């Protein structure tokens, strides 16, 4: 029951992200009309929004695969480490995309501060993932050693 709900939630998030990326690309013209100060950088902001959306999609897919590994009791296998590396890489690229967005926001200072606040959040999540990856690597090594003994 829980696995079904998890996959349903991840699938719903995946659909929402795809729709929002497509919507961001289509609504760039309206954004330029609403905030004329963003008109010169609307192309760059559309590319940044799409790149961030792709990062979110990769994060959702990697999370789904890791949830599947957990449900099938394969979480302590070496293949899991590759998916955790994909997850860490997606967070690093997503944070870099947010940093790149800071250079294209000429608009209101509140918008700049909101985007700027996402940078330390992305860095903190990446650091937590790196610590969890180190713990998982250690657990995988112990599991492999235990499998050899048994």
Short mmCIF file of N, CA and C in Angstrom, two decimals:
data_model
loop_
_atom_site.label_atom_id
_atom_site.label_comp_id
_atom_site.label_asym_id
_atom_site.label_seq_id
_atom_site.Cartn_x
_atom_site.Cartn_y
_atom_site.Cartn_z
N UNK A 1 0.83 -1.19 0.00
CA UNK A 1 0.00 0.00 0.00
C UNK A 1 0.87 1.26 0.00
N UNK A 2 1.90 1.28 0.86
CA UNK A 2 2.77 2.45 0.94
C UNK A 2 3.55 2.62 -0.36
N UNK A 3 4.01 1.51 -0.95
CA UNK A 3 4.76 1.60 -2.20
C UNK A 3 3.89 2.20 -3.30
N UNK A 4 2.64 1.81 -3.35
CA UNK A 4 1.73 2.33 -4.35
C UNK A 4 1.56 3.84 -4.18
N UNK A 5 1.40 4.29 -2.94
CA UNK A 5 1.24 5.72 -2.67
C UNK A 5 2.52 6.49 -3.01
N UNK A 6 3.66 5.88 -2.73
CA UNK A 6 4.94 6.53 -3.03
C UNK A 6 5.08 6.73 -4.53
N UNK A 7 4.81 5.69 -5.31
CA UNK A 7 4.93 5.81 -6.75
C UNK A 7 3.89 6.78 -7.32
N UNK A 8 2.72 6.80 -6.74
CA UNK A 8 1.69 7.74 -7.18
C UNK A 8 2.12 9.18 -6.91
N UNK A 9 2.68 9.42 -5.73
CA UNK A 9 3.16 10.77 -5.39
C UNK A 9 4.31 11.19 -6.30
N UNK A 10 5.27 10.28 -6.53
CA UNK A 10 6.39 10.61 -7.42
C UNK A 10 5.92 10.84 -8.85
N UNK A 11 4.98 10.03 -9.31
CA UNK A 11 4.43 10.22 -10.65
C UNK A 11 3.69 11.55 -10.78
N UNK A 12 2.93 11.91 -9.75
CA UNK A 12 2.24 13.20 -9.74
C UNK A 12 3.21 14.37 -9.78
N UNK A 13 4.27 14.27 -8.99
CA UNK A 13 5.29 15.32 -9.01
C UNK A 13 5.98 15.41 -10.36
N UNK A 14 6.24 14.26 -10.96
CA UNK A 14 6.87 14.23 -12.28
C UNK A 14 5.99 14.94 -13.31
N UNK A 15 4.70 14.66 -13.29
CA UNK A 15 3.78 15.32 -14.22
C UNK A 15 3.73 16.82 -13.96
N UNK A 16 3.68 17.22 -12.69
CA UNK A 16 3.65 18.64 -12.36
C UNK A 16 4.90 19.37 -12.84
N UNK A 17 6.06 18.74 -12.68
CA UNK A 17 7.30 19.38 -13.12
C UNK A 17 7.33 19.51 -14.64
N UNK A 18 6.92 18.47 -15.36
CA UNK A 18 6.90 18.54 -16.82
C UNK A 18 5.95 19.64 -17.28
N UNK A 19 4.77 19.71 -16.68
CA UNK A 19 3.81 20.74 -17.06
C UNK A 19 4.34 22.13 -16.71
N UNK A 20 5.02 22.27 -15.57
CA UNK A 20 5.53 23.59 -15.20
C UNK A 20 6.69 24.03 -16.10
N UNK A 21 7.52 23.08 -16.54
CA UNK A 21 8.60 23.45 -17.46
C UNK A 21 8.02 23.90 -18.80
N UNK A 22 7.05 23.16 -19.30
CA UNK A 22 6.40 23.56 -20.55
C UNK A 22 5.68 24.90 -20.37
N UNK A 23 5.02 25.07 -19.22
CA UNK A 23 4.34 26.33 -18.94
C UNK A 23 5.30 27.50 -18.80
N UNK A 24 6.45 27.26 -18.20
CA UNK A 24 7.45 28.33 -18.06
C UNK A 24 7.95 28.78 -19.43
N UNK A 25 8.17 27.82 -20.31
CA UNK A 25 8.64 28.17 -21.65
C UNK A 25 7.58 28.95 -22.42
N UNK A 26 6.32 28.57 -22.26
CA UNK A 26 5.24 29.24 -22.99
C UNK A 26 4.87 30.59 -22.39
N UNK A 27 5.10 30.78 -21.10
CA UNK A 27 4.64 32.02 -20.46
C UNK A 27 5.73 33.08 -20.33
N UNK A 28 6.84 32.89 -20.99
CA UNK A 28 7.92 33.88 -20.92
C UNK A 28 7.46 35.22 -21.50
N UNK A 29 6.69 35.19 -22.56
CA UNK A 29 6.20 36.44 -23.16
C UNK A 29 5.29 37.20 -22.21
N UNK A 30 4.44 36.49 -21.49
CA UNK A 30 3.55 37.14 -20.52
C UNK A 30 4.35 37.71 -19.36
N UNK A 31 5.41 37.01 -18.97
CA UNK A 31 6.25 37.52 -17.89
C UNK A 31 6.92 38.82 -18.30
N UNK A 32 7.36 38.90 -19.54
CA UNK A 32 7.98 40.13 -20.03
C UNK A 32 6.98 41.28 -20.07
N UNK A 33 5.71 40.98 -20.36
CA UNK A 33 4.69 42.03 -20.34
C UNK A 33 4.38 42.48 -18.92
N UNK A 34 4.34 41.52 -17.99
CA UNK A 34 4.00 41.83 -16.60
C UNK A 34 5.13 42.58 -15.90
N UNK A 35 6.37 42.14 -16.14
CA UNK A 35 7.54 42.81 -15.58
C UNK A 35 8.44 43.24 -16.74
N UNK A 36 8.26 44.43 -17.26
CA UNK A 36 9.03 44.87 -18.42
C UNK A 36 10.54 44.87 -18.19
N UNK A 37 10.96 44.94 -16.95
CA UNK A 37 12.39 44.97 -16.67
C UNK A 37 13.04 43.61 -16.99
N UNK A 38 12.23 42.54 -17.04
CA UNK A 38 12.75 41.21 -17.37
C UNK A 38 12.73 40.92 -18.87
N UNK A 39 12.18 41.83 -19.66
CA UNK A 39 12.04 41.60 -21.10
C UNK A 39 13.38 41.33 -21.80
N UNK A 40 14.46 42.05 -21.48
CA UNK A 40 15.72 41.78 -22.20
C UNK A 40 16.32 40.40 -21.90
N UNK A 41 15.97 39.82 -20.78
CA UNK A 41 16.57 38.54 -20.40
C UNK A 41 15.57 37.39 -20.43
N UNK A 42 14.48 37.55 -21.16
CA UNK A 42 13.45 36.51 -21.12
C UNK A 42 13.94 35.20 -21.73
N UNK A 43 14.76 35.24 -22.74
CA UNK A 43 15.30 34.02 -23.34
C UNK A 43 16.20 33.26 -22.38
N UNK A 44 17.09 34.00 -21.72
CA UNK A 44 17.99 33.36 -20.77
C UNK A 44 17.22 32.77 -19.59
N UNK A 45 16.22 33.51 -19.12
CA UNK A 45 15.43 33.00 -18.00
C UNK A 45 14.63 31.76 -18.38
N UNK A 46 14.17 31.69 -19.63
CA UNK A 46 13.44 30.50 -20.09
C UNK A 46 14.37 29.29 -20.12
N UNK A 47 15.59 29.48 -20.60
CA UNK A 47 16.56 28.38 -20.63
C UNK A 47 16.92 27.95 -19.21
N UNK A 48 17.07 28.90 -18.31
CA UNK A 48 17.39 28.56 -16.92
C UNK A 48 16.24 27.80 -16.29
N UNK A 49 15.01 28.23 -16.55
CA UNK A 49 13.85 27.53 -15.99
C UNK A 49 13.77 26.10 -16.51
N UNK A 50 14.04 25.92 -17.79
CA UNK A 50 14.01 24.57 -18.36
C UNK A 50 15.14 23.71 -17.79
N UNK A 51 16.33 24.26 -17.63
CA UNK A 51 17.44 23.50 -17.06
C UNK A 51 17.14 23.10 -15.62
N UNK A 52 16.56 24.00 -14.87
CA UNK A 52 16.20 23.68 -13.48
C UNK A 52 15.13 22.60 -13.45
N UNK A 53 14.17 22.69 -14.37
CA UNK A 53 13.13 21.67 -14.44
C UNK A 53 13.71 20.30 -14.77
N UNK A 54 14.69 20.25 -15.66
CA UNK A 54 15.34 18.97 -15.98
C UNK A 54 16.06 18.43 -14.75
N UNK A 55 16.70 19.30 -13.98
CA UNK A 55 17.36 18.85 -12.74
C UNK A 55 16.34 18.26 -11.77
N UNK A 56 15.20 18.89 -11.64
CA UNK A 56 14.16 18.38 -10.75
C UNK A 56 13.65 17.03 -11.25
N UNK A 57 13.50 16.89 -12.57
CA UNK A 57 13.07 15.60 -13.13
C UNK A 57 14.08 14.50 -12.83
N UNK A 58 15.36 14.80 -12.98
CA UNK A 58 16.40 13.80 -12.67
C UNK A 58 16.36 13.43 -11.19
N UNK A 59 16.15 14.42 -10.33
CA UNK A 59 16.06 14.14 -8.89
C UNK A 59 14.87 13.24 -8.60
N UNK A 60 13.73 13.50 -9.23
CA UNK A 60 12.55 12.67 -9.00
C UNK A 60 12.75 11.24 -9.50
N UNK A 61 13.37 11.09 -10.66
CA UNK A 61 13.60 9.74 -11.20
C UNK A 61 14.59 8.98 -10.31
N UNK A 62 15.68 9.63 -9.91
CA UNK A 62 16.66 8.96 -9.04
C UNK A 62 16.03 8.59 -7.70
N UNK A 63 15.21 9.47 -7.16
CA UNK A 63 14.52 9.16 -5.91
C UNK A 63 13.58 7.98 -6.09
N UNK A 64 12.88 7.93 -7.20
CA UNK A 64 11.99 6.81 -7.48
C UNK A 64 12.74 5.49 -7.58
N UNK A 65 13.88 5.50 -8.24
CA UNK A 65 14.68 4.28 -8.35
C UNK A 65 15.18 3.85 -6.97
N UNK A 66 15.63 4.81 -6.17
CA UNK A 66 16.12 4.47 -4.83
C UNK A 66 14.99 3.96 -3.93
N UNK A 67 13.79 4.52 -4.09
CA UNK A 67 12.65 4.00 -3.33
C UNK A 67 12.35 2.57 -3.76
N UNK A 68 12.45 2.30 -5.06
CA UNK A 68 12.25 0.94 -5.55
C UNK A 68 13.29 -0.02 -5.01
N UNK A 69 14.55 0.43 -4.92
CA UNK A 69 15.60 -0.40 -4.33
C UNK A 69 15.30 -0.68 -2.86
N UNK A 70 14.78 0.31 -2.17
CA UNK A 70 14.47 0.13 -0.75
C UNK A 70 13.33 -0.87 -0.59
N UNK A 71 12.30 -0.73 -1.41
CA UNK A 71 11.15 -1.63 -1.31
C UNK A 71 11.51 -3.08 -1.65
N UNK A 72 12.45 -3.27 -2.58
CA UNK A 72 12.82 -4.63 -2.98
C UNK A 72 14.03 -5.14 -2.20
N UNK A 73 14.43 -4.41 -1.16
CA UNK A 73 15.54 -4.80 -0.28
C UNK A 73 16.86 -4.93 -1.03
N UNK A 74 17.10 -4.03 -1.99
CA UNK A 74 18.36 -4.01 -2.73
C UNK A 74 19.13 -2.71 -2.47
N UNK A 75 18.82 -2.02 -1.40
CA UNK A 75 19.41 -0.71 -1.15
C UNK A 75 20.90 -0.80 -0.81
N UNK A 76 21.35 -1.94 -0.29
CA UNK A 76 22.75 -2.08 0.09
C UNK A 76 23.55 -2.80 -0.99
N UNK A 77 23.31 -2.47 -2.23
CA UNK A 77 24.05 -3.04 -3.36
C UNK A 77 24.87 -1.92 -4.00
N UNK A 78 25.98 -2.28 -4.65
CA UNK A 78 26.83 -1.24 -5.27
C UNK A 78 26.12 -0.39 -6.33
N UNK A 79 25.10 -0.92 -6.99
CA UNK A 79 24.39 -0.14 -8.01
C UNK A 79 23.68 1.07 -7.40
N UNK A 80 23.36 0.97 -6.13
CA UNK A 80 22.69 2.07 -5.45
C UNK A 80 23.57 3.32 -5.41
N UNK A 81 24.86 3.11 -5.26
CA UNK A 81 25.79 4.24 -5.16
C UNK A 81 25.77 5.09 -6.43
N UNK A 82 25.59 4.47 -7.58
CA UNK A 82 25.52 5.24 -8.83
C UNK A 82 24.32 6.16 -8.84
N UNK A 83 23.18 5.66 -8.35
CA UNK A 83 21.97 6.49 -8.32
C UNK A 83 22.10 7.62 -7.31
N UNK A 84 22.79 7.36 -6.21
CA UNK A 84 23.02 8.43 -5.23
C UNK A 84 23.95 9.48 -5.84
N UNK A 85 24.95 9.03 -6.62
CA UNK A 85 25.82 9.98 -7.31
C UNK A 85 25.04 10.82 -8.32
N UNK A 86 24.08 10.21 -9.01
CA UNK A 86 23.22 10.96 -9.93
C UNK A 86 22.41 12.00 -9.16
N UNK A 87 21.91 11.61 -8.00
CA UNK A 87 21.14 12.53 -7.17
C UNK A 87 21.99 13.71 -6.71
N UNK A 88 23.20 13.43 -6.24
CA UNK A 88 24.10 14.51 -5.81
C UNK A 88 24.45 15.41 -6.99
N UNK A 89 24.74 14.81 -8.13
CA UNK A 89 25.07 15.61 -9.32
C UNK A 89 23.92 16.50 -9.75
N UNK A 90 22.71 15.98 -9.67
CA UNK A 90 21.54 16.80 -10.05
C UNK A 90 21.37 17.98 -9.10
N UNK A 91 21.61 17.77 -7.81
CA UNK A 91 21.52 18.88 -6.87
C UNK A 91 22.62 19.90 -7.11
N UNK A 92 23.82 19.45 -7.44
CA UNK A 92 24.93 20.38 -7.72
C UNK A 92 24.61 21.21 -8.97
N UNK A 93 24.15 20.55 -10.02
CA UNK A 93 23.82 21.26 -11.26
C UNK A 93 22.64 22.21 -11.03
N UNK A 94 21.64 21.76 -10.27
CA UNK A 94 20.50 22.62 -9.97
C UNK A 94 20.91 23.87 -9.20
N UNK A 95 21.81 23.70 -8.24
CA UNK A 95 22.30 24.86 -7.49
C UNK A 95 23.11 25.79 -8.40
N UNK A 96 23.90 25.21 -9.30
CA UNK A 96 24.66 26.04 -10.24
C UNK A 96 23.73 26.80 -11.18
N UNK A 97 22.63 26.18 -11.57
CA UNK A 97 21.65 26.85 -12.43
C UNK A 97 21.03 28.03 -11.69
N UNK A 98 20.75 27.84 -10.41
CA UNK A 98 20.19 28.94 -9.61
C UNK A 98 21.20 30.07 -9.49
N UNK A 99 22.48 29.73 -9.31
CA UNK A 99 23.52 30.76 -9.26
C UNK A 99 23.58 31.50 -10.60
N UNK A 100 23.47 30.77 -11.70
CA UNK A 100 23.48 31.42 -13.02
C UNK A 100 22.27 32.33 -13.18
N UNK A 101 21.15 31.96 -12.59
CA UNK A 101 19.94 32.78 -12.69
C UNK A 101 20.13 34.13 -12.01
N UNK A 102 20.99 34.18 -11.01
CA UNK A 102 21.20 35.44 -10.29
C UNK A 102 21.75 36.54 -11.20
N UNK A 103 22.48 36.15 -12.24
CA UNK A 103 23.07 37.14 -13.13
C UNK A 103 22.06 37.71 -14.13
N UNK A 104 20.90 37.08 -14.25
CA UNK A 104 19.91 37.52 -15.24
C UNK A 104 18.67 38.12 -14.60
N UNK A 105 18.71 38.41 -13.31
CA UNK A 105 17.53 38.97 -12.64
C UNK A 105 17.78 40.45 -12.38
N UNK A 106 17.33 41.30 -13.30
CA UNK A 106 17.50 42.73 -13.07
C UNK A 106 16.32 43.34 -12.32
N UNK A 107 15.33 42.54 -12.03
CA UNK A 107 14.06 43.01 -11.51
C UNK A 107 14.08 43.41 -10.05
N UNK A 108 12.95 43.24 -9.41
CA UNK A 108 12.80 43.69 -8.04
C UNK A 108 13.78 42.98 -7.09
N UNK A 109 14.24 43.69 -6.08
CA UNK A 109 15.20 43.08 -5.15
C UNK A 109 14.61 41.89 -4.39
N UNK A 110 13.29 41.88 -4.19
CA UNK A 110 12.68 40.76 -3.49
C UNK A 110 12.86 39.46 -4.28
N UNK A 111 12.72 39.53 -5.60
CA UNK A 111 12.91 38.35 -6.44
C UNK A 111 14.35 37.88 -6.38
N UNK A 112 15.28 38.81 -6.41
CA UNK A 112 16.70 38.46 -6.31
C UNK A 112 16.99 37.78 -4.96
N UNK A 113 16.44 38.33 -3.88
CA UNK A 113 16.67 37.73 -2.56
C UNK A 113 16.05 36.35 -2.43
N UNK A 114 14.90 36.15 -3.06
CA UNK A 114 14.25 34.84 -3.03
C UNK A 114 15.11 33.80 -3.75
N UNK A 115 15.61 34.16 -4.92
CA UNK A 115 16.46 33.23 -5.66
C UNK A 115 17.79 33.04 -4.95
N UNK A 116 18.32 34.10 -4.37
CA UNK A 116 19.58 34.01 -3.65
C UNK A 116 19.45 33.11 -2.42
N UNK A 117 18.31 33.06 -1.80
CA UNK A 117 18.10 32.19 -0.63
C UNK A 117 18.10 30.72 -1.02
N UNK A 118 17.85 30.42 -2.26
CA UNK A 118 17.85 29.02 -2.72
C UNK A 118 19.27 28.46 -2.83
N UNK A 119 20.26 29.30 -2.98
CA UNK A 119 21.64 28.82 -3.14
C UNK A 119 22.14 28.13 -1.87
N UNK A 120 22.07 28.75 -0.68
CA UNK A 120 22.53 28.02 0.51
C UNK A 120 21.68 26.78 0.81
N UNK A 121 20.41 26.83 0.44
CA UNK A 121 19.56 25.66 0.63
C UNK A 121 20.04 24.50 -0.24
N UNK A 122 20.33 24.78 -1.50
CA UNK A 122 20.85 23.74 -2.40
C UNK A 122 22.19 23.20 -1.94
N UNK A 123 23.05 24.09 -1.45
CA UNK A 123 24.35 23.65 -0.94
C UNK A 123 24.18 22.78 0.29
N UNK A 124 23.29 23.16 1.18
CA UNK A 124 23.06 22.37 2.40
C UNK A 124 22.50 20.99 2.07
N UNK A 125 21.56 20.92 1.16
CA UNK A 125 20.99 19.63 0.77
C UNK A 125 22.07 18.76 0.12
N UNK A 126 22.91 19.36 -0.71
CA UNK A 126 23.99 18.61 -1.35
C UNK A 126 24.96 18.06 -0.32
N UNK A 127 25.30 18.86 0.68
CA UNK A 127 26.22 18.39 1.72
C UNK A 127 25.61 17.26 2.55
N UNK A 128 24.32 17.36 2.85
CA UNK A 128 23.65 16.27 3.58
C UNK A 128 23.64 15.00 2.73
N UNK A 129 23.39 15.14 1.44
CA UNK A 129 23.42 13.98 0.55
C UNK A 129 24.81 13.35 0.48
N UNK A 130 25.86 14.18 0.50
CA UNK A 130 27.21 13.64 0.48
C UNK A 130 27.52 12.85 1.76
N UNK A 131 27.04 13.33 2.90
CA UNK A 131 27.23 12.60 4.15
C UNK A 131 26.46 11.28 4.10
N UNK A 132 25.22 11.33 3.61
CA UNK A 132 24.42 10.11 3.50
C UNK A 132 25.05 9.13 2.50
N UNK A 133 25.66 9.64 1.45
CA UNK A 133 26.33 8.79 0.48
C UNK A 133 27.52 8.09 1.10
N UNK A 134 28.27 8.81 1.92
CA UNK A 134 29.41 8.19 2.61
C UNK A 134 28.93 7.08 3.55
N UNK A 135 27.83 7.33 4.26
CA UNK A 135 27.29 6.30 5.14
C UNK A 135 26.79 5.10 4.35
N UNK A 136 26.15 5.36 3.21
CA UNK A 136 25.67 4.26 2.37
C UNK A 136 26.84 3.46 1.80
N UNK A 137 27.89 4.15 1.39
CA UNK A 137 29.08 3.45 0.87
C UNK A 137 29.66 2.51 1.92
N UNK A 138 29.69 2.98 3.14
CA UNK A 138 30.19 2.15 4.23
C UNK A 138 29.27 0.95 4.48
N UNK A 139 27.97 1.18 4.43
CA UNK A 139 27.01 0.09 4.64
C UNK A 139 27.08 -0.92 3.50
N UNK A 140 27.29 -0.45 2.27
CA UNK A 140 27.43 -1.36 1.14
C UNK A 140 28.67 -2.22 1.31
N UNK A 141 29.77 -1.60 1.74
CA UNK A 141 31.00 -2.38 1.96
C UNK A 141 30.79 -3.43 3.05
N UNK A 142 30.08 -3.07 4.10
CA UNK A 142 29.80 -4.04 5.16
C UNK A 142 28.89 -5.15 4.67
N UNK A 143 27.90 -4.82 3.83
CA UNK A 143 26.99 -5.82 3.29
C UNK A 143 27.73 -6.79 2.37
N UNK A 144 28.63 -6.27 1.54
CA UNK A 144 29.42 -7.14 0.65
C UNK A 144 30.30 -8.06 1.47
N UNK A 145 30.93 -7.51 2.52
CA UNK A 145 31.76 -8.32 3.39
C UNK A 145 30.95 -9.39 4.09
N UNK A 146 29.77 -9.03 4.55
CA UNK A 146 28.90 -9.99 5.22
C UNK A 146 28.42 -11.09 4.27
N UNK A 147 28.14 -10.71 3.01
CA UNK A 147 27.75 -11.70 2.02
C UNK A 147 28.88 -12.69 1.73
N UNK A 148 30.12 -12.21 1.77
CA UNK A 148 31.26 -13.10 1.55
C UNK A 148 31.42 -14.08 2.70
N UNK A 149 31.16 -13.61 3.91
CA UNK A 149 31.32 -14.47 5.09
C UNK A 149 30.23 -15.55 5.11
N UNK A 150 29.03 -15.15 4.79
CA UNK A 150 27.91 -16.10 4.83
C UNK A 150 27.94 -16.92 3.60
#
